[in-house]
XYZ file of C-alpha atoms in Angstrom:
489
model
C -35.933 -13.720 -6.262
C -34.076 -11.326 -8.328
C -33.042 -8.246 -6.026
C -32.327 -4.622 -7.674
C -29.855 -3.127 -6.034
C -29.820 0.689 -7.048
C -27.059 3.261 -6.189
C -28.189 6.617 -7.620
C -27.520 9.371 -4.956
C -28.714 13.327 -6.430
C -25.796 14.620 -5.101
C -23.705 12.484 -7.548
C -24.928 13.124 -10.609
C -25.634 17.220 -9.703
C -21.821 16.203 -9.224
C -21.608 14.754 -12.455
C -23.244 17.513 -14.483
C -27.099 15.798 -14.393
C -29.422 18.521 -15.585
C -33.008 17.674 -13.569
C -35.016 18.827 -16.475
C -33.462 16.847 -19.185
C -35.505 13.951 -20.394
C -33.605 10.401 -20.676
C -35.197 8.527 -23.147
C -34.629 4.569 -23.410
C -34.912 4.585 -27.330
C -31.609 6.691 -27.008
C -29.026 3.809 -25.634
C -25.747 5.342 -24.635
C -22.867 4.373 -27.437
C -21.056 1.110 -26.613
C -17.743 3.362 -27.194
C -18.738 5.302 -23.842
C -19.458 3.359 -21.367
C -16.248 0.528 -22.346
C -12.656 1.278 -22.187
C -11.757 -0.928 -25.335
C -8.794 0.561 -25.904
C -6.957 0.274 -22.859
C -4.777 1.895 -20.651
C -2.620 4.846 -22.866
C 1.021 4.284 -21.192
C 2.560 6.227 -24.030
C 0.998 9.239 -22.505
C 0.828 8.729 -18.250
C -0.325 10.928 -16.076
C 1.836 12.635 -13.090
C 0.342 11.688 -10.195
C 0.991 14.186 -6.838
C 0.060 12.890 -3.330
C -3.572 14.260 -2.034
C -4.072 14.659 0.798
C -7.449 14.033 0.398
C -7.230 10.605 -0.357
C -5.512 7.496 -0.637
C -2.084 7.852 -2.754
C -0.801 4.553 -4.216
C 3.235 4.206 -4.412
C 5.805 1.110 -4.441
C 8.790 -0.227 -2.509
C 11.390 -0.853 -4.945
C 12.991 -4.387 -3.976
C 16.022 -6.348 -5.700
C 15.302 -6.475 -8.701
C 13.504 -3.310 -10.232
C 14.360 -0.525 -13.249
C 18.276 -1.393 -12.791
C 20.755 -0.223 -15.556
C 21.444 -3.517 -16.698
C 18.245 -4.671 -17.645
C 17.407 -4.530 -21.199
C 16.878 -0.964 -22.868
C 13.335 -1.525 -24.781
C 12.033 -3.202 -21.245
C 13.188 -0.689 -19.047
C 11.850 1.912 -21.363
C 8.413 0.293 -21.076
C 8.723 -0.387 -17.456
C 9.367 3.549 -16.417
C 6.108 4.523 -18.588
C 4.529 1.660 -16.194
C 6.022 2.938 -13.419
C 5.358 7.021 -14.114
C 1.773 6.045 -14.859
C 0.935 3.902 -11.584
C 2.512 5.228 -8.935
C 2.460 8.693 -6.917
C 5.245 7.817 -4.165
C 8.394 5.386 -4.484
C 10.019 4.031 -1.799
C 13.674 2.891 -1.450
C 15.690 1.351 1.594
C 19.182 2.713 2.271
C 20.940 -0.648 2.624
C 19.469 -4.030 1.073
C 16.560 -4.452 -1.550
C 18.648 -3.172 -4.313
C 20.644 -0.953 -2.466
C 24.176 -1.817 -1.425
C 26.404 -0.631 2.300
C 25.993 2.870 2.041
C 28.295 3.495 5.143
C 30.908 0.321 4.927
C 33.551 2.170 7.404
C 32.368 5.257 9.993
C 32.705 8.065 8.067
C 33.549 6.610 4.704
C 30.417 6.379 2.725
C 29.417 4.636 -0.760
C 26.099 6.671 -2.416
C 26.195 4.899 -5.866
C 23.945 2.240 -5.600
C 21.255 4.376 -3.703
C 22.431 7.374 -6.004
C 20.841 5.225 -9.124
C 17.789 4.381 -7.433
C 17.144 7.844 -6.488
C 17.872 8.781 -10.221
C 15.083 6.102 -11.099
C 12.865 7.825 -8.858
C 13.207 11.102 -10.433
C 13.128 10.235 -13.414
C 9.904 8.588 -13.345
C 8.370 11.782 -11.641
C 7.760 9.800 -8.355
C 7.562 11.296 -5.012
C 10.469 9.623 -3.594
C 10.094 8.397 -0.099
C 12.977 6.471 2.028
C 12.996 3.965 4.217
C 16.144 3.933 6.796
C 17.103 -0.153 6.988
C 19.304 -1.136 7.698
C 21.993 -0.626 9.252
C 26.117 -1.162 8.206
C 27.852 -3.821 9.678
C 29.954 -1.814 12.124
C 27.102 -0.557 13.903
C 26.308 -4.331 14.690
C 29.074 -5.937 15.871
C 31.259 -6.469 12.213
C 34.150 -5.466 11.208
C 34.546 -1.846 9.580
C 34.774 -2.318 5.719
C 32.275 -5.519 6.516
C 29.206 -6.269 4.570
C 27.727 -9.791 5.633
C 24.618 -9.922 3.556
C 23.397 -13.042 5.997
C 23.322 -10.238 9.218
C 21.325 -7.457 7.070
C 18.484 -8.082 9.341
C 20.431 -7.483 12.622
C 19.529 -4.096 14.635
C 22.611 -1.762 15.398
C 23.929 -2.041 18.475
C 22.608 0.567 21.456
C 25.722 1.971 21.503
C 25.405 2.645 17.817
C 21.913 4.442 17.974
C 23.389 7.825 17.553
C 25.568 6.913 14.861
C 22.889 5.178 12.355
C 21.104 8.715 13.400
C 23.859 10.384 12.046
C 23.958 8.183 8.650
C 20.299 8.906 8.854
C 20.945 12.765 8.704
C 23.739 12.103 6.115
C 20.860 10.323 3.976
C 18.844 13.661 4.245
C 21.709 15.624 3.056
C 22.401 13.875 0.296
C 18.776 13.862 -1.017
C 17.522 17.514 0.182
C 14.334 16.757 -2.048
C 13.322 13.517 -0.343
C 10.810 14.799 2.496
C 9.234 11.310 3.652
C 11.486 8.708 5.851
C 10.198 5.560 7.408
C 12.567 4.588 10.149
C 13.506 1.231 9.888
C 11.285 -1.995 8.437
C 8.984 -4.033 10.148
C 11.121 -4.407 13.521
C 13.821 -6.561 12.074
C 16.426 -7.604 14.664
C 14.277 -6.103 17.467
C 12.566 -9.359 18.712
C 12.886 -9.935 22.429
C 13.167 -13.843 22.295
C 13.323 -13.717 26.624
C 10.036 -11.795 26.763
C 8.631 -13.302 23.930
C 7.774 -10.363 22.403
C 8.577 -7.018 20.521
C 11.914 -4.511 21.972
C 9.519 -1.818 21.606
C 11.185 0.252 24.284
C 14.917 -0.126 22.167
C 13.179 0.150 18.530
C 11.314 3.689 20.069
C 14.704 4.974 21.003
C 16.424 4.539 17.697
C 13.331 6.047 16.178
C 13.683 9.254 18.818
C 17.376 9.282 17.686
C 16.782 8.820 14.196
C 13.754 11.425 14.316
C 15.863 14.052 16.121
C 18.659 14.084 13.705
C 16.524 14.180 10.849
C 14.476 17.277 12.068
C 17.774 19.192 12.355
C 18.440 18.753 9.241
C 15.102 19.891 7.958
C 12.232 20.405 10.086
C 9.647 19.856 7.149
C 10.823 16.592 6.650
C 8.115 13.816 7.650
C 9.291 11.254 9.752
C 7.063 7.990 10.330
C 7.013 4.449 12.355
C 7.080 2.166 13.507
C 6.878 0.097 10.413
C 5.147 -2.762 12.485
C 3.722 -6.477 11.225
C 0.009 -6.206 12.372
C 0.533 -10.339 12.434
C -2.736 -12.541 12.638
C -3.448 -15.929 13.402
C -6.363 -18.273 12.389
C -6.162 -20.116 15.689
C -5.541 -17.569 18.786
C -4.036 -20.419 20.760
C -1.713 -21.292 18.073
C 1.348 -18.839 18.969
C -0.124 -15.782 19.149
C -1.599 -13.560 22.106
C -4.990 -12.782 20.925
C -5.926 -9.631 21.246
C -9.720 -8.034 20.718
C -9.454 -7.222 16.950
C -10.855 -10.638 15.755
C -13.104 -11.649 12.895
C -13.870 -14.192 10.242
C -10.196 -13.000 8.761
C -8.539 -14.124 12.008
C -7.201 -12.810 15.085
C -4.516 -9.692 15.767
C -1.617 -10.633 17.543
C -1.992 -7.974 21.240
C 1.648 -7.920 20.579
C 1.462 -6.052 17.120
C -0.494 -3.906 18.994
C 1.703 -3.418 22.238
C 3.744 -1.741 19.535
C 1.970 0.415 18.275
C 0.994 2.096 21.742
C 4.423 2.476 23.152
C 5.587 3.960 20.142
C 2.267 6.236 19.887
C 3.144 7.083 23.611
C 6.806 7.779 23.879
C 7.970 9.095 20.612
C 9.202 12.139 20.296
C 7.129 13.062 17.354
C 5.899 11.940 13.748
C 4.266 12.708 10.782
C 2.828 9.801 10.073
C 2.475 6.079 11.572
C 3.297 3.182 9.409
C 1.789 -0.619 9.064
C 2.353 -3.658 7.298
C -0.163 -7.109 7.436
C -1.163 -9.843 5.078
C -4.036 -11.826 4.588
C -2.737 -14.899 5.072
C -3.037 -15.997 8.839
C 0.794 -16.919 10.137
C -0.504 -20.740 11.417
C -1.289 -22.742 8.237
C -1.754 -19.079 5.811
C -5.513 -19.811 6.054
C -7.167 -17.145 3.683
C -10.738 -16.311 4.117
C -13.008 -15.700 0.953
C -11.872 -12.828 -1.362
C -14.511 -10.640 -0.688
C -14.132 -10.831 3.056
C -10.306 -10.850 3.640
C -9.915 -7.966 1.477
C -11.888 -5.818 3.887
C -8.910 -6.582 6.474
C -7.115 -3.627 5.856
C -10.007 -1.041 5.835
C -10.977 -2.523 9.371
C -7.500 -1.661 10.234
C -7.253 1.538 9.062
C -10.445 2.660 10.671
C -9.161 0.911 14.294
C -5.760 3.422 13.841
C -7.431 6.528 12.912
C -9.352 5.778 16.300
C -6.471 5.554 18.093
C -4.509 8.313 16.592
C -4.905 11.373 14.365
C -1.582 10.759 12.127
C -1.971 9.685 8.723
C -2.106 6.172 8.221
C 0.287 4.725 5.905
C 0.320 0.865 4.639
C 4.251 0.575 3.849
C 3.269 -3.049 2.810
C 0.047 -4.858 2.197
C 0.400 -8.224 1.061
C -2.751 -10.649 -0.642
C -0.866 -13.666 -1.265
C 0.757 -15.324 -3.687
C -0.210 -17.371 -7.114
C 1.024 -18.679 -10.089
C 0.200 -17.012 -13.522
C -3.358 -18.605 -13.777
C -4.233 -17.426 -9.880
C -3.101 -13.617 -10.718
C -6.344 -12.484 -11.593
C -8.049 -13.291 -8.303
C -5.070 -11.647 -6.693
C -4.993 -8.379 -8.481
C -8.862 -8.163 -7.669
C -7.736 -9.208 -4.002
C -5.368 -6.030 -4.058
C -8.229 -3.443 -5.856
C -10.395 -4.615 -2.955
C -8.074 -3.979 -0.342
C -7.409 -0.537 -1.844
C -10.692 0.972 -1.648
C -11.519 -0.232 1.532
C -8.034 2.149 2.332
C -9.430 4.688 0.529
C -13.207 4.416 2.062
C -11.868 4.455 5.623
C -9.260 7.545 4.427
C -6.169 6.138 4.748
C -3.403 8.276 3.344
C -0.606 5.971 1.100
C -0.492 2.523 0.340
C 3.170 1.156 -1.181
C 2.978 -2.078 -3.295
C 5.664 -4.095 -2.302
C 7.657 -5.304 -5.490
C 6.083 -3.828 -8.552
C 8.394 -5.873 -10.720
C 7.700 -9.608 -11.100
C 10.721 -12.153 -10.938
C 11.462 -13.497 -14.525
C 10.596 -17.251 -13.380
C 6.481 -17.234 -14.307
C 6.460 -20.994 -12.750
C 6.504 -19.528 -9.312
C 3.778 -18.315 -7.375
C 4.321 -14.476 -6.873
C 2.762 -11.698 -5.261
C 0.960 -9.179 -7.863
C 2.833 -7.054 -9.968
C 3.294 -4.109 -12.094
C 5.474 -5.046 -14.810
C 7.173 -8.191 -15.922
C 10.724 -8.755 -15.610
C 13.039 -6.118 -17.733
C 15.880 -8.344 -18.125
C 14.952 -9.468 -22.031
C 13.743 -6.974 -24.713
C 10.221 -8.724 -24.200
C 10.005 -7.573 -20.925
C 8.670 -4.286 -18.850
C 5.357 -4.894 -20.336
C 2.364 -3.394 -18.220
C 0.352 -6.288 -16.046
C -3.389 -6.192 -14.930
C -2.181 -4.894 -11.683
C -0.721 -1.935 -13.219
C -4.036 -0.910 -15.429
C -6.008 -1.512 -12.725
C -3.860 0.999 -9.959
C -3.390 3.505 -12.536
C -7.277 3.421 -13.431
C -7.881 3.552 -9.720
C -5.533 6.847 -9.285
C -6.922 8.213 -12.609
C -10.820 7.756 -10.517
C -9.519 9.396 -7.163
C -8.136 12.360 -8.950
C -11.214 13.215 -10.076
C -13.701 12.255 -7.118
C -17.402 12.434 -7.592
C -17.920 13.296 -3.802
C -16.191 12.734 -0.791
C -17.622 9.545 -0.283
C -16.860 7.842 -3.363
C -16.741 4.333 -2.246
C -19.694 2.047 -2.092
C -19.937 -1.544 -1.688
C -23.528 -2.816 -3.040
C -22.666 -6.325 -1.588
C -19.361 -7.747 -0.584
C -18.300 -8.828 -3.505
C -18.536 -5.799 -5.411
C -16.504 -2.509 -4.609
C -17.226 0.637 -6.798
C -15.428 4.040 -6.824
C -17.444 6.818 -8.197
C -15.467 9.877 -9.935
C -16.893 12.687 -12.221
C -16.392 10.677 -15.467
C -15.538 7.521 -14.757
C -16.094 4.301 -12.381
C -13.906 1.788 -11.108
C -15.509 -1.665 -10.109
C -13.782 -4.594 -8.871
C -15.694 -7.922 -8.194
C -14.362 -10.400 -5.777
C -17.149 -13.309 -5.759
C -16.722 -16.389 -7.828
C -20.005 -15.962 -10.108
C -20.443 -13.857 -13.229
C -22.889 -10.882 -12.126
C -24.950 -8.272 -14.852
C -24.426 -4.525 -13.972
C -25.769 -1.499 -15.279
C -24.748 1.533 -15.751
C -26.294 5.079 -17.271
C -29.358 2.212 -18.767
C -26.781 -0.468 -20.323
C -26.489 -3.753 -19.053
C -22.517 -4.915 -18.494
C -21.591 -8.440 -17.040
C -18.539 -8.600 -14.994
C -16.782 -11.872 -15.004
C -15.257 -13.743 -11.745
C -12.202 -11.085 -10.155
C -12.705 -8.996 -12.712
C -11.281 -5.112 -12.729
C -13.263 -2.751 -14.552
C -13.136 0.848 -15.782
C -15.819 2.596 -17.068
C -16.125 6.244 -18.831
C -19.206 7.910 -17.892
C -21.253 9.939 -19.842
C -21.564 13.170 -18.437
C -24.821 14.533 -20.282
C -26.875 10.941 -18.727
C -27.435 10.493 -15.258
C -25.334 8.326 -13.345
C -27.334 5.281 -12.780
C -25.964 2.259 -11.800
C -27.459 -1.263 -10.714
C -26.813 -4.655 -9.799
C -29.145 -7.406 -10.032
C -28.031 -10.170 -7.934
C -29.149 -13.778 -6.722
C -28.566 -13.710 -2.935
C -27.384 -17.037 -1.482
C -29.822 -18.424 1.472
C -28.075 -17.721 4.397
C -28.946 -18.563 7.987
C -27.407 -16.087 9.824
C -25.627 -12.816 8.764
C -21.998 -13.148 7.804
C -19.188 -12.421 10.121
C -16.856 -9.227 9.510
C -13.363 -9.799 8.365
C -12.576 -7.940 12.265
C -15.080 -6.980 14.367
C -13.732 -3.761 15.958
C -14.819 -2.613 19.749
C -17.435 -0.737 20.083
C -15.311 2.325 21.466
C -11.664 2.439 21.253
C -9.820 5.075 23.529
C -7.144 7.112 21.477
C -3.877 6.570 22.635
C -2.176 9.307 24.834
C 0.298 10.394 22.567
C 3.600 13.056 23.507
C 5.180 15.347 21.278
C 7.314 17.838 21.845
């Protein structure tokens, strides 16, 4: 049996202009032309986007390879009107992922690398955001003048806390309009291999340090950690120590966790805390259907914000990988993942990446814009359309509540004059929206312009599989989670 689905809330369309008196007559279809985006995406003009506060911003983490002077002119051209049109916040790491030593000797310092990064930032009208990894090689047991690329991962010394603080404050100086630091990235060289698990204790005092020196240098500044892997496992047993945030996804490693409370506990402050996870499971990378693993990351976001009242920011959130014929599934992976942020009011997501690697044979994450170093290159990718869509939806919310999943598989965000639909399931589906009918194919993306004189109707019609028992959530969270005591000063 065919089941109608029907999402038509009064507050929405009073919302979206809907007049109670006026008469909608069938004989009086809406125009194809408004209700289907046939023309695309307009990157020649892009919006600014500005972080909200109100909702979910969506940024990147620039990486190796991104909008580099020597790529090719005509790609990097196309790549920044990408780039302005997708993202509100950039990200950029002091030392590695495209950024050279920025401190090779104490006291002698080398800006230019990071100085054209920054430049790329501003020049794209992003809100530029840095993240303080890593550390020079001096402050880690190398010579002064030393830059081993093999040790980038290493964690300065103890002893050396007070002097990456200081580089940290230096950073700050340099770039008086960059007002959001992450302090360091994912706990790199902070693995306790005696206790088998996280230095928690050492990684919260470089963060104190860190934090302390940055606040002198501007108090406004927003300082966040601690940058942690949420890590989970298929099999509990299989290396992890299970913890209670388990699902149909997989199981959270307790010592992701552990983190997360120490730091919550004994910082001296923050702005904002910081995660990173995946969907793949570490034992095996066992993914769970599309329509289920996606929710991973709203279930996580709703766990923090019970544990603590700081804005939750994803500094990475990875879907997997594919080669070029798998991307589509992925990009609708990532939408999915995205609204359940935004429905469970996270505050930023960063896209790890946004430019692909020039080698198509190899499975990549999802990205923004294809490789700029050939003059075919820069061009705009589905993930791209689809993020800037998403931010051009949440700018102009239809209610606070604007996401809505009518079954798993299908996520819509409601605006004013437009909605955003992503389907994850596997089977073409019919929808309908303001009285027309629109089929959405397999991990398809879709846009669609409203009319604002119609009400805003929409429907699914879909052919529920048989099932015995009700699925399982991607996490089952407890059914009361104590916030975590938390000291500031």
């Amino acid at each position: 049996m065919v089941t109608l689905i029907t999402l038509s809330l009064v507050s929405t369309l009073l919302l979206l202009g809907w007049n109670p008196g006026h008469e909608h007559t069938s004989d009086q279809p809406p125009d194809e032309s408004d209700l289907a985006d046939t023309a695309g995406y307009n990157w020649a003009a892009p919006k600014i986007h500005r972080p909200d506060p109100r909702t979910l911003a969506v940024g990147v983490t620039h990486t190796q390879n991104s909008i580099d002077d020597w790529g090719d002119p005509a790609a990097s051209a196309s790549a920044r009107a990408v780039l302005t049109a997708s993202a509100t916040y950039q990200n950029q790491h002091i030392y590695g992922w495209g950024a050279g030593n920025p401190e090779p000797s104490p006291g002698t310092f080398d800006w230019s690398s990071l100085d054209r990064r920054m430049k790329l930032i501003r020049s794209t009208n992003g809100t530029p955001v840095i993240t303080l990894c890593c550390a020079p090689d001096w402050m880690k047991g190398g010579r002064p003048g030393e830059t081993d690329w093999d040790r980038l991962q290493v964690a300065p010394q103890p002893k050396h806390y007070a002097d990456f603080a200081a580089l940290a404050a230096a950073v700050a100086r340099r770039y008086p309009d960059v007002r959001h630091f992450q302090v360091w990235n994912e706990l790199k060289g902070f693995w306790d291999e005696a206790r088998n698990r996280w230095d928690y204790e050492a990684y919260t005092k470089l963060y104190n340090a860190v934090y302390d020196a940055l606040k002198a240098v501007n108090p406004a500044i927003a300082v966040g950690g601690p940058y942690v892997v949420l890590d989970l496992w298929a099999n509990p047993k299989a290396g992890g120590y299970p913890s209670v945030l388990a699902g149909a996804c997989g199981t959270i490693d307790q010592r992701s966790l552990d983190v997360l409370d120490y730091w919550l506990r004994y910082k001296h402050g923050a702005d904002f805390i910081a995660v990173d996870a995946g969907s793949a499971t570490r034992d095996g990378g066992r993914i769970t259907a599309t329509g289920v693993n996606s929710a991973l990351f709203g279930a996580l976001t709703q766990w923090l914000r019970q544990r603590t009242p700081l804005p939750v920011w994803w500094s990475e959130f990875h879907v997997g990988q594919a080669t070029a014929d798998g991307q589509a599934k992925l990009v609708a992976r990532a939408v999915g993942a995205l609204l359940h942020m935004v429905d469970q009011k996270a505050a930023v997501a960063l896209i790890w990446q946004p430019q692909r690697d020039a080698d198509q044979r190899e499975a990549d994450s999802p990205a923004l814009w294809s490789a700029t170093d050939r003059q075919d290159g820069g061009h705009p990718l589905a993930y791209a359309e689809a993020v800037a869509r998403l931010q051009q939806v949440l700018a102009d919310p239809a209610r606070d509540e604007a996401v809505t999943w009518p079954v798993p598989e299908l996520g819509l965000l409601r605006g004013r004059s437009a909605l955003l639909l992503v389907h994850l399931g596997t089977s073409r589906i019919e929808v309908t929206v303001q009285g027309r009918s629109l089929p959405l194919e397999p991990y398809e993306v879709r846009y669609i312009p409203l009319r604002t004189d119609r009400p805003a109707d929409f429907a699914l019609a879909v052919q529920p599989a048989p099932a015995a028992a009700p699925a399982d959530p991607c996490l089952a969270l407890p059914a009361a989670t104590t916030r975590a005591s938390e000291s500031t000063r």
